[in-house]
Amino acid sequence: MTRGSIVLGRRSLLLALAAMAPTLAVGTAGAEADEPDRIASLGGSVTEIIFALGAGDRVVARDTTSSFPPEVEDLPDVGYVRALSPEGVLSVSPGLILAEEGAGPPETINVLKNANLPYFVIPDAYDRAGVVAKITAVGEAIGELAKAQALARDIDDRLQAAQARAAARGADQRKRVLFILSTQNDRILASGMGTAAAGIIALAGGDNAVTAFDGYKPLTDEAVIAAAPDVILMMDRGGDHGAAAAELVAMPAVSLTPAGKTGAVVRMDGLYLLGFGPRTADAVDELSSALYGG
């Protein structure tokens, strides 16, 4: 079989799945579900919110990024949230699909949106208001709006307090923080603006060291030196995405930055740090303490 025939076969399968599934309106915040069982949860923070609302027993499948609470890892894994297959998601016979904004690829999402079951897109924003909106949207989608509103109020209060503590810690001198997503092949892939990393750095009272672009992009050695981070922030994971601290600060460009000279590297669990869910207030406190002490 040729490569072209493989691609064509997959496309035909996607079209066939779409044709077999009668179209229903796609759910949005404001259209509350009738407490359906068998939830497929696609997105780590979405899954975490469902469990925080006491509805974890209704989740029948999760994506790879859903790793908290620990018991979710016993559930079927339907793939990485941005590289899903419709066959994998639909194979668990969900009664409701919740997907964080940005789930993909688009052809998979088109099939799932046209399946004969409710599909809800949960908005994602990287600030305090975004966390509140996300919790509320999940609660609406699963028929637990009252619980979600109560949880959202509690998280909002805790986040406001955590922000105030972070601002006090960094009042004398705000730290410049460089978030590095990976160092694969000795190339630094770093966060610019408009990312979860930029959002959590701001909440923790720091300044993102890279502001010239949005999203994640590779940095030249000159750009790393010019960013002049006081602290390097990374997710706590291994492999090509997580160089050891000693290796990281020994990289030629990094070694010339304030963070490289002092060995200031902070690592935190990825979902905890970047999920913008129920634990974000704790993550803000932990990160600001790591940046400023106290």
mmCIF file of C-alpha atoms in Angstrom:
data_model
loop_
_atom_site.group_PDB
_atom_site.id
_atom_site.type_symbol
_atom_site.label_atom_id
_atom_site.label_comp_id
_atom_site.label_asym_id
_atom_site.label_seq_id
_atom_site.Cartn_x
_atom_site.Cartn_y
_atom_site.Cartn_z
ATOM 1 C CA MET A 1 0.000 0.000 0.000
ATOM 2 C CA THR A 2 1.346 3.428 -0.899
ATOM 3 C CA ARG A 3 1.580 6.399 1.442
ATOM 4 C CA GLY A 4 -1.067 8.173 -0.647
ATOM 5 C CA SER A 5 -3.526 5.312 -0.297
ATOM 6 C CA ILE A 6 -3.016 5.263 3.507
ATOM 7 C CA VAL A 7 -3.814 8.975 3.768
ATOM 8 C CA LEU A 8 -6.837 8.576 1.494
ATOM 9 C CA GLY A 9 -8.075 5.636 3.536
ATOM 10 C CA ARG A 10 -7.952 7.625 6.785
ATOM 11 C CA ARG A 11 -9.735 10.570 5.175
ATOM 12 C CA SER A 12 -12.453 8.228 3.883
ATOM 13 C CA LEU A 13 -12.858 6.769 7.376
ATOM 14 C CA LEU A 14 -13.279 10.247 8.883
ATOM 15 C CA LEU A 15 -15.893 11.121 6.279
ATOM 16 C CA ALA A 16 -17.696 7.840 6.910
ATOM 17 C CA LEU A 17 -17.782 8.452 10.660
ATOM 18 C CA ALA A 18 -19.165 11.934 10.098
ATOM 19 C CA ALA A 19 -21.850 10.636 7.768
ATOM 20 C CA MET A 20 -22.950 7.980 10.259
ATOM 21 C CA ALA A 21 -23.440 10.503 13.087
ATOM 22 C CA PRO A 22 -26.620 12.647 13.029
ATOM 23 C CA THR A 23 -25.916 16.283 13.760
ATOM 24 C CA LEU A 24 -26.829 17.855 17.108
ATOM 25 C CA ALA A 25 -26.161 21.390 18.269
ATOM 26 C CA VAL A 26 -22.682 21.710 19.718
ATOM 27 C CA GLY A 27 -22.750 22.674 23.383
ATOM 28 C CA THR A 28 -21.456 25.980 24.677
ATOM 29 C CA ALA A 29 -21.486 27.623 28.087
ATOM 30 C CA GLY A 30 -25.111 28.480 28.721
ATOM 31 C CA ALA A 31 -26.587 25.191 27.500
ATOM 32 C CA GLU A 32 -26.739 22.915 30.533
ATOM 33 C CA ALA A 33 -26.663 19.149 30.018
ATOM 34 C CA ASP A 34 -29.133 16.788 31.686
ATOM 35 C CA GLU A 35 -26.504 15.095 33.876
ATOM 36 C CA PRO A 36 -25.545 12.452 31.268
ATOM 37 C CA ASP A 37 -23.361 9.582 32.363
ATOM 38 C CA ARG A 38 -20.296 8.397 30.426
ATOM 39 C CA ILE A 39 -18.279 11.587 30.045
ATOM 40 C CA ALA A 40 -15.248 11.649 27.758
ATOM 41 C CA SER A 41 -13.018 14.388 29.172
ATOM 42 C CA LEU A 42 -10.427 15.846 26.809
ATOM 43 C CA GLY A 43 -8.085 18.209 28.635
ATOM 44 C CA GLY A 44 -6.231 17.910 31.928
ATOM 45 C CA SER A 45 -7.836 20.863 33.690
ATOM 46 C CA VAL A 46 -11.301 19.903 32.422
ATOM 47 C CA THR A 47 -10.911 16.433 33.922
ATOM 48 C CA GLU A 48 -9.618 17.913 37.163
ATOM 49 C CA ILE A 49 -12.629 20.226 37.419
ATOM 50 C CA ILE A 50 -15.086 17.373 36.821
ATOM 51 C CA PHE A 51 -13.537 15.451 39.715
ATOM 52 C CA ALA A 52 -13.502 18.577 41.914
ATOM 53 C CA LEU A 53 -17.247 18.868 41.297
ATOM 54 C CA GLY A 54 -17.775 15.317 42.562
ATOM 55 C CA ALA A 55 -18.628 13.892 39.146
ATOM 56 C CA GLY A 56 -15.501 11.830 38.609
ATOM 57 C CA ASP A 57 -17.472 8.586 38.685
ATOM 58 C CA ARG A 58 -19.162 9.653 35.451
ATOM 59 C CA VAL A 59 -15.905 9.959 33.503
ATOM 60 C CA VAL A 60 -15.315 6.913 31.269
ATOM 61 C CA ALA A 61 -12.284 8.151 29.301
ATOM 62 C CA ARG A 62 -9.648 10.852 29.434
ATOM 63 C CA ASP A 63 -6.859 12.249 27.297
ATOM 64 C CA THR A 64 -3.133 11.859 27.959
ATOM 65 C CA THR A 65 -2.835 15.273 29.640
ATOM 66 C CA SER A 66 -5.385 14.253 32.296
ATOM 67 C CA SER A 67 -3.174 13.068 35.146
ATOM 68 C CA PHE A 68 -4.874 14.462 38.269
ATOM 69 C CA PRO A 69 -6.333 13.273 40.543
ATOM 70 C CA PRO A 70 -4.206 10.103 40.366
ATOM 71 C CA GLU A 71 -7.176 7.780 39.928
ATOM 72 C CA VAL A 72 -7.875 9.207 36.459
ATOM 73 C CA GLU A 73 -4.888 7.283 35.153
ATOM 74 C CA ASP A 74 -6.901 4.085 35.621
ATOM 75 C CA LEU A 75 -9.329 5.292 32.937
ATOM 76 C CA PRO A 76 -8.943 4.544 29.203
ATOM 77 C CA ASP A 77 -6.571 7.019 27.513
ATOM 78 C CA VAL A 78 -7.913 8.168 24.120
ATOM 79 C CA GLY A 79 -4.757 10.072 23.119
ATOM 80 C CA TYR A 80 -3.112 13.454 23.321
ATOM 81 C CA VAL A 81 -5.663 16.262 23.380
ATOM 82 C CA ARG A 82 -4.271 17.953 20.255
ATOM 83 C CA ALA A 83 -3.770 14.735 18.307
ATOM 84 C CA LEU A 84 -7.004 12.818 18.895
ATOM 85 C CA SER A 85 -8.636 10.268 16.618
ATOM 86 C CA PRO A 86 -12.443 10.116 16.397
ATOM 87 C CA GLU A 87 -12.287 6.323 16.483
ATOM 88 C CA GLY A 88 -10.502 6.389 19.844
ATOM 89 C CA VAL A 89 -12.916 8.838 21.469
ATOM 90 C CA LEU A 90 -16.079 7.219 20.105
ATOM 91 C CA SER A 91 -14.863 3.699 20.963
ATOM 92 C CA VAL A 92 -15.681 4.289 24.655
ATOM 93 C CA SER A 93 -19.342 5.057 23.781
ATOM 94 C CA PRO A 94 -19.475 8.427 25.564
ATOM 95 C CA GLY A 95 -22.755 10.107 26.357
ATOM 96 C CA LEU A 96 -21.105 13.533 26.538
ATOM 97 C CA ILE A 97 -17.786 14.946 25.328
ATOM 98 C CA LEU A 98 -16.051 17.851 27.045
ATOM 99 C CA ALA A 99 -12.999 19.219 25.232
ATOM 100 C CA GLU A 100 -10.789 22.092 26.213
ATOM 101 C CA GLU A 101 -10.373 24.857 23.673
ATOM 102 C CA GLY A 102 -7.609 23.914 21.243
ATOM 103 C CA ALA A 103 -8.356 20.182 21.112
ATOM 104 C CA GLY A 104 -7.633 18.703 17.730
ATOM 105 C CA PRO A 105 -6.865 18.032 14.981
ATOM 106 C CA PRO A 106 -9.704 19.917 13.230
ATOM 107 C CA GLU A 107 -10.890 16.935 11.192
ATOM 108 C CA THR A 108 -11.309 14.868 14.365
ATOM 109 C CA ILE A 109 -13.187 17.653 16.119
ATOM 110 C CA ASN A 110 -15.512 18.037 13.125
ATOM 111 C CA VAL A 111 -16.446 14.360 13.381
ATOM 112 C CA LEU A 112 -16.982 14.547 17.148
ATOM 113 C CA LYS A 113 -19.064 17.728 16.879
ATOM 114 C CA ASN A 114 -21.335 15.951 14.406
ATOM 115 C CA ALA A 115 -21.717 12.803 16.471
ATOM 116 C CA ASN A 116 -25.068 11.937 17.994
ATOM 117 C CA LEU A 117 -24.196 13.234 21.474
ATOM 118 C CA PRO A 118 -23.542 16.574 23.189
ATOM 119 C CA TYR A 119 -20.104 18.102 22.578
ATOM 120 C CA PHE A 120 -18.960 21.037 24.718
ATOM 121 C CA VAL A 121 -15.956 23.264 24.083
ATOM 122 C CA ILE A 122 -14.552 24.558 27.366
ATOM 123 C CA PRO A 123 -12.928 28.015 27.007
ATOM 124 C CA ASP A 124 -9.335 28.489 28.060
ATOM 125 C CA ALA A 125 -7.847 31.766 29.281
ATOM 126 C CA TYR A 126 -4.730 32.283 31.338
ATOM 127 C CA ASP A 127 -5.836 34.577 34.135
ATOM 128 C CA ARG A 128 -8.051 34.569 37.209
ATOM 129 C CA ALA A 129 -11.220 35.286 35.256
ATOM 130 C CA GLY A 130 -10.364 32.480 32.866
ATOM 131 C CA VAL A 131 -10.214 29.926 35.677
ATOM 132 C CA VAL A 132 -13.616 31.056 36.970
ATOM 133 C CA ALA A 133 -15.135 30.887 33.477
ATOM 134 C CA LYS A 134 -13.691 27.417 32.858
ATOM 135 C CA ILE A 135 -15.092 25.991 36.098
ATOM 136 C CA THR A 136 -18.498 27.492 35.394
ATOM 137 C CA ALA A 137 -18.542 26.162 31.821
ATOM 138 C CA VAL A 138 -17.711 22.633 32.957
ATOM 139 C CA GLY A 139 -20.429 22.802 35.611
ATOM 140 C CA GLU A 140 -23.007 23.907 33.052
ATOM 141 C CA ALA A 141 -22.006 21.169 30.648
ATOM 142 C CA ILE A 142 -22.338 18.324 33.158
ATOM 143 C CA GLY A 143 -25.419 19.623 34.965
ATOM 144 C CA GLU A 144 -23.618 20.732 38.123
ATOM 145 C CA LEU A 145 -23.925 24.501 37.782
ATOM 146 C CA ALA A 146 -24.644 25.272 41.447
ATOM 147 C CA LYS A 147 -21.603 23.295 42.608
ATOM 148 C CA ALA A 148 -19.499 24.926 39.916
ATOM 149 C CA GLN A 149 -20.525 28.423 40.932
ATOM 150 C CA ALA A 150 -19.633 27.698 44.552
ATOM 151 C CA LEU A 151 -16.270 26.215 43.545
ATOM 152 C CA ALA A 152 -15.579 29.138 41.210
ATOM 153 C CA ARG A 153 -16.216 31.662 43.993
ATOM 154 C CA ASP A 154 -13.873 29.798 46.328
ATOM 155 C CA ILE A 155 -11.114 29.501 43.704
ATOM 156 C CA ASP A 156 -11.520 33.166 42.743
ATOM 157 C CA ASP A 157 -11.060 34.244 46.368
ATOM 158 C CA ARG A 158 -8.023 32.014 46.777
ATOM 159 C CA LEU A 159 -6.466 33.239 43.544
ATOM 160 C CA GLN A 160 -6.996 36.869 44.527
ATOM 161 C CA ALA A 161 -5.237 36.215 47.827
ATOM 162 C CA ALA A 162 -2.397 34.316 46.128
ATOM 163 C CA GLN A 163 -1.887 37.178 43.672
ATOM 164 C CA ALA A 164 -1.711 39.667 46.521
ATOM 165 C CA ARG A 165 0.913 37.578 48.298
ATOM 166 C CA ALA A 166 2.912 37.240 45.079
ATOM 167 C CA ALA A 167 2.780 40.981 44.449
ATOM 168 C CA ALA A 168 4.037 41.645 47.974
ATOM 169 C CA ARG A 169 6.916 39.199 47.557
ATOM 170 C CA GLY A 170 8.029 40.824 44.314
ATOM 171 C CA ALA A 171 7.428 44.420 45.337
ATOM 172 C CA ASP A 172 11.121 45.327 45.607
ATOM 173 C CA GLN A 173 12.322 43.747 42.363
ATOM 174 C CA ARG A 174 10.237 41.689 39.962
ATOM 175 C CA LYS A 175 12.028 38.647 38.582
ATOM 176 C CA ARG A 176 12.403 38.080 34.841
ATOM 177 C CA VAL A 177 11.335 34.506 34.139
ATOM 178 C CA LEU A 178 12.115 32.470 31.011
ATOM 179 C CA PHE A 179 9.824 29.494 30.510
ATOM 180 C CA ILE A 180 11.581 26.787 28.483
ATOM 181 C CA LEU A 181 9.299 24.158 26.977
ATOM 182 C CA SER A 182 12.128 21.968 25.690
ATOM 183 C CA THR A 183 15.834 21.848 24.913
ATOM 184 C CA GLN A 184 15.620 19.164 22.265
ATOM 185 C CA ASN A 185 18.703 19.024 19.995
ATOM 186 C CA ASP A 186 20.217 21.845 22.067
ATOM 187 C CA ARG A 187 17.576 24.254 20.758
ATOM 188 C CA ILE A 188 15.698 26.226 23.379
ATOM 189 C CA LEU A 189 11.949 26.351 22.731
ATOM 190 C CA ALA A 190 10.597 29.133 24.922
ATOM 191 C CA SER A 191 7.334 30.858 25.754
ATOM 192 C CA GLY A 192 6.468 34.268 24.439
ATOM 193 C CA MET A 193 3.215 36.036 25.288
ATOM 194 C CA GLY A 194 -0.345 34.719 25.271
ATOM 195 C CA THR A 195 0.547 31.315 26.720
ATOM 196 C CA ALA A 196 -0.316 29.486 29.919
ATOM 197 C CA ALA A 197 3.313 29.949 30.955
ATOM 198 C CA ALA A 198 3.125 33.712 30.478
ATOM 199 C CA GLY A 199 -0.127 33.764 32.439
ATOM 200 C CA ILE A 200 1.162 31.857 35.463
ATOM 201 C CA ILE A 201 4.364 33.930 35.554
ATOM 202 C CA ALA A 202 2.274 37.108 35.704
ATOM 203 C CA LEU A 203 0.000 35.735 38.433
ATOM 204 C CA ALA A 204 3.070 34.768 40.473
ATOM 205 C CA GLY A 205 4.410 38.326 40.328
ATOM 206 C CA GLY A 206 7.090 37.782 37.696
ATOM 207 C CA ASP A 207 7.766 39.258 34.278
ATOM 208 C CA ASN A 208 7.930 37.066 31.208
ATOM 209 C CA ALA A 209 11.473 37.440 29.862
ATOM 210 C CA VAL A 210 10.347 37.118 26.224
ATOM 211 C CA THR A 211 7.760 39.558 24.887
ATOM 212 C CA ALA A 212 8.669 39.848 21.193
ATOM 213 C CA PHE A 213 6.299 37.112 19.991
ATOM 214 C CA ASP A 214 3.215 35.100 20.940
ATOM 215 C CA GLY A 215 3.202 31.373 21.555
ATOM 216 C CA TYR A 216 6.238 29.105 21.700
ATOM 217 C CA LYS A 217 9.221 29.561 19.399
ATOM 218 C CA PRO A 218 12.884 28.543 19.254
ATOM 219 C CA LEU A 219 15.319 31.137 20.581
ATOM 220 C CA THR A 220 18.708 31.934 19.128
ATOM 221 C CA ASP A 221 21.638 32.158 21.522
ATOM 222 C CA GLU A 222 21.535 35.929 21.099
ATOM 223 C CA ALA A 223 17.844 36.019 22.049
ATOM 224 C CA VAL A 224 18.454 33.927 25.164
ATOM 225 C CA ILE A 225 21.221 36.270 26.288
ATOM 226 C CA ALA A 226 19.100 39.352 25.522
ATOM 227 C CA ALA A 227 16.176 37.925 27.519
ATOM 228 C CA ALA A 228 18.438 38.040 30.597
ATOM 229 C CA PRO A 229 16.221 35.843 32.812
ATOM 230 C CA ASP A 230 16.716 35.865 36.557
ATOM 231 C CA VAL A 231 14.992 32.484 36.754
ATOM 232 C CA ILE A 232 14.379 29.667 34.291
ATOM 233 C CA LEU A 233 11.052 27.854 34.659
ATOM 234 C CA MET A 234 10.378 24.395 33.224
ATOM 235 C CA MET A 235 7.910 21.565 33.529
ATOM 236 C CA ASP A 236 9.070 18.691 35.685
ATOM 237 C CA ARG A 237 9.446 15.955 33.094
ATOM 238 C CA GLY A 238 12.230 13.879 31.598
ATOM 239 C CA GLY A 239 13.568 12.965 28.182
ATOM 240 C CA ASP A 240 14.457 15.513 25.531
ATOM 241 C CA HIS A 241 12.034 17.992 27.063
ATOM 242 C CA GLY A 242 13.744 18.203 30.435
ATOM 243 C CA ALA A 243 17.502 18.716 30.565
ATOM 244 C CA ALA A 244 19.040 18.379 34.025
ATOM 245 C CA ALA A 245 19.607 21.708 35.748
ATOM 246 C CA ALA A 246 23.394 21.366 35.535
ATOM 247 C CA GLU A 247 23.196 20.650 31.797
ATOM 248 C CA LEU A 248 20.783 23.511 31.242
ATOM 249 C CA VAL A 249 22.823 26.212 32.963
ATOM 250 C CA ALA A 250 25.959 24.920 31.210
ATOM 251 C CA MET A 251 24.490 25.649 27.767
ATOM 252 C CA PRO A 252 26.632 28.489 26.337
ATOM 253 C CA ALA A 253 23.848 31.055 25.966
ATOM 254 C CA VAL A 254 22.136 30.191 29.272
ATOM 255 C CA SER A 255 25.429 30.330 31.169
ATOM 256 C CA LEU A 256 25.714 34.018 30.297
ATOM 257 C CA THR A 257 22.321 34.941 31.794
ATOM 258 C CA PRO A 258 21.683 35.879 35.434
ATOM 259 C CA ALA A 259 19.757 32.607 35.876
ATOM 260 C CA GLY A 260 22.624 30.605 34.429
ATOM 261 C CA LYS A 261 25.186 32.275 36.643
ATOM 262 C CA THR A 262 23.204 31.607 39.827
ATOM 263 C CA GLY A 263 21.731 28.237 38.783
ATOM 264 C CA ALA A 264 18.192 29.528 39.312
ATOM 265 C CA VAL A 265 16.045 26.809 37.733
ATOM 266 C CA VAL A 266 12.513 26.060 38.938
ATOM 267 C CA ARG A 267 10.637 22.921 37.885
ATOM 268 C CA MET A 268 6.979 22.186 38.541
ATOM 269 C CA ASP A 269 4.469 19.578 37.402
ATOM 270 C CA GLY A 270 3.077 20.623 34.024
ATOM 271 C CA LEU A 271 -0.665 20.260 34.692
ATOM 272 C CA TYR A 272 -0.345 21.840 38.142
ATOM 273 C CA LEU A 273 1.638 24.777 36.737
ATOM 274 C CA LEU A 274 -0.134 25.385 33.429
ATOM 275 C CA GLY A 275 -3.570 23.809 33.795
ATOM 276 C CA PHE A 276 -5.453 26.865 35.103
ATOM 277 C CA GLY A 277 -7.863 24.737 37.073
ATOM 278 C CA PRO A 278 -8.789 24.135 40.727
ATOM 279 C CA ARG A 279 -5.149 24.012 41.933
ATOM 280 C CA THR A 280 -3.974 27.216 40.270
ATOM 281 C CA ALA A 281 -4.012 29.301 43.457
ATOM 282 C CA ASP A 282 -1.658 26.764 45.060
ATOM 283 C CA ALA A 283 0.549 26.816 41.955
ATOM 284 C CA VAL A 284 0.742 30.620 42.095
ATOM 285 C CA ASP A 285 1.801 30.509 45.748
ATOM 286 C CA GLU A 286 4.388 27.804 45.089
ATOM 287 C CA LEU A 287 5.857 29.551 42.065
ATOM 288 C CA SER A 288 6.019 32.980 43.712
ATOM 289 C CA SER A 289 7.706 31.429 46.750
ATOM 290 C CA ALA A 290 10.239 29.773 44.456
ATOM 291 C CA LEU A 291 10.882 33.100 42.707
ATOM 292 C CA TYR A 292 11.100 35.323 45.776
ATOM 293 C CA GLY A 293 11.291 33.100 48.849
ATOM 294 C CA GLY A 294 8.932 33.310 51.802
#
